[in-house]
């Protein structure tokens, strides 16, 4: 049996009891001298005279002697001082249920112990790291900032969130080892415990304190932007970005990748373009995910030249643009009428091993349509359909129907419509309108009426454009009674009456035009200027 003297140390506890699971202790030889209450903010001077069998542990070059103590992980307030972590630290009942082993370290070199804590944390040895940290704290030893942050990361990975908040509060009170990374880990823990919105509110509280704000760095701002992205809070994302710039901090690849991705996802393409321009001005090479997002942003802003430049830059760097980026680029080039470039990008996409999908073919068809190459649109559509290159959808059919309308190919349009219905696709009102408009252009009034009747039978609701096209078609076919029937079936619409009167005047059917004009005025509908002019010219004559 040996005698061990424990010199005065600073320690925290919620109990005055000493658990001696690894010692044989005679109660008569245990003498307590307590001069203060046990808390983090006060020290306990005590001396123990024990005749016991010590249990030695060796961690690397750090030799320890251990005993079991009830360790208070929570931190008490000093006077009226409060913490923004109120409600997040461990509760007393949780503290009492935790048995933490305190080791009385023979090694007292803080750097040596910090390296050991760093290694244990990196190896994810949670229990050993926790015991070493608590033992250092009980002896008044301070781990360095790197070790503290690594320990916080270990706790966060293992889901010990209450301990994270407790350790952070201890670090914050010491005012020595707090870094931007420390605050970043705190916000991550808060997001896991109470959600991203709570973490963002905590960040705004931290911003109000100039002392704490002095520790903010790019890593912390990246974490905040990430949290904003999780809840798609584009306004807070923009605010944090502006604040970071105001502090004179320059973002990293991660910063700008996050900004571009969030802005594109939230539909703020103009902000994505601003962030990308700032990144280039700061001589920061964009990451692949940012370049993909930027191509999508350029598509929405119709900046095909920038999108093409980014695409070419990706190829030069050996990156492989995905099919979504290729489709987006082809789409924006097609809208700009750059048909040649569209098919060049299509060839590149195939060389990269991408299999064209319905979006790819739609971009090609749209490019041909924008270039007024309507016959080529129908030829390519027939090839896609005959070779089953993709699953045909409503967009592909409508592009083909628009080409039929431009060419006046009413038979082809009617055939495509019935084929569309037979394939099981839901035929929209716009598809029927395109066919009726094609019949109008081809002066096929009776065919237009049959398409309209078929449309109603299939319970597809006509709109104003349907009736306008139908009225004009019937007028050119001299189907006056049908025009009147259509006007009676629908709700009074000034645009329909104006169109009917214009058409009848052009066909020199002034009697019918006069009847419709009087009927229109009786309904309280106000004719447009062209209708008034036509009626003034012809009412006195007829």
GROMACS .gro file of C-alpha atoms in nm, residues 37 83 86 94 114 133 201 205 219 222 246 273 289 323 352 432 467 522:
model
   18
   37UNK     CA    1  -1.848   2.523  -0.368
   83UNK     CA    2  -2.471   3.266  -2.224
   86UNK     CA    3  -2.874   2.863  -2.259
   94UNK     CA    4  -2.791   1.409  -1.785
  114UNK     CA    5  -0.264   1.880  -2.683
  133UNK     CA    6  -0.982   1.674  -2.205
  201UNK     CA    7  -3.029   3.316  -3.544
  205UNK     CA    8  -2.651   3.714  -3.218
  219UNK     CA    9  -1.439   2.914  -4.283
  222UNK     CA   10  -1.869   2.925  -4.555
  246UNK     CA   11  -1.748   4.444  -4.617
  273UNK     CA   12  -2.344   3.588  -6.237
  289UNK     CA   13  -1.992   2.220  -5.968
  323UNK     CA   14  -2.556   1.599  -6.990
  352UNK     CA   15  -1.812   1.243  -7.387
  432UNK     CA   16  -5.529   2.140  -7.996
  467UNK     CA   17  -6.219   3.040  -7.997
  522UNK     CA   18  -7.600   4.594  -7.585
   0.00000   0.00000   0.00000
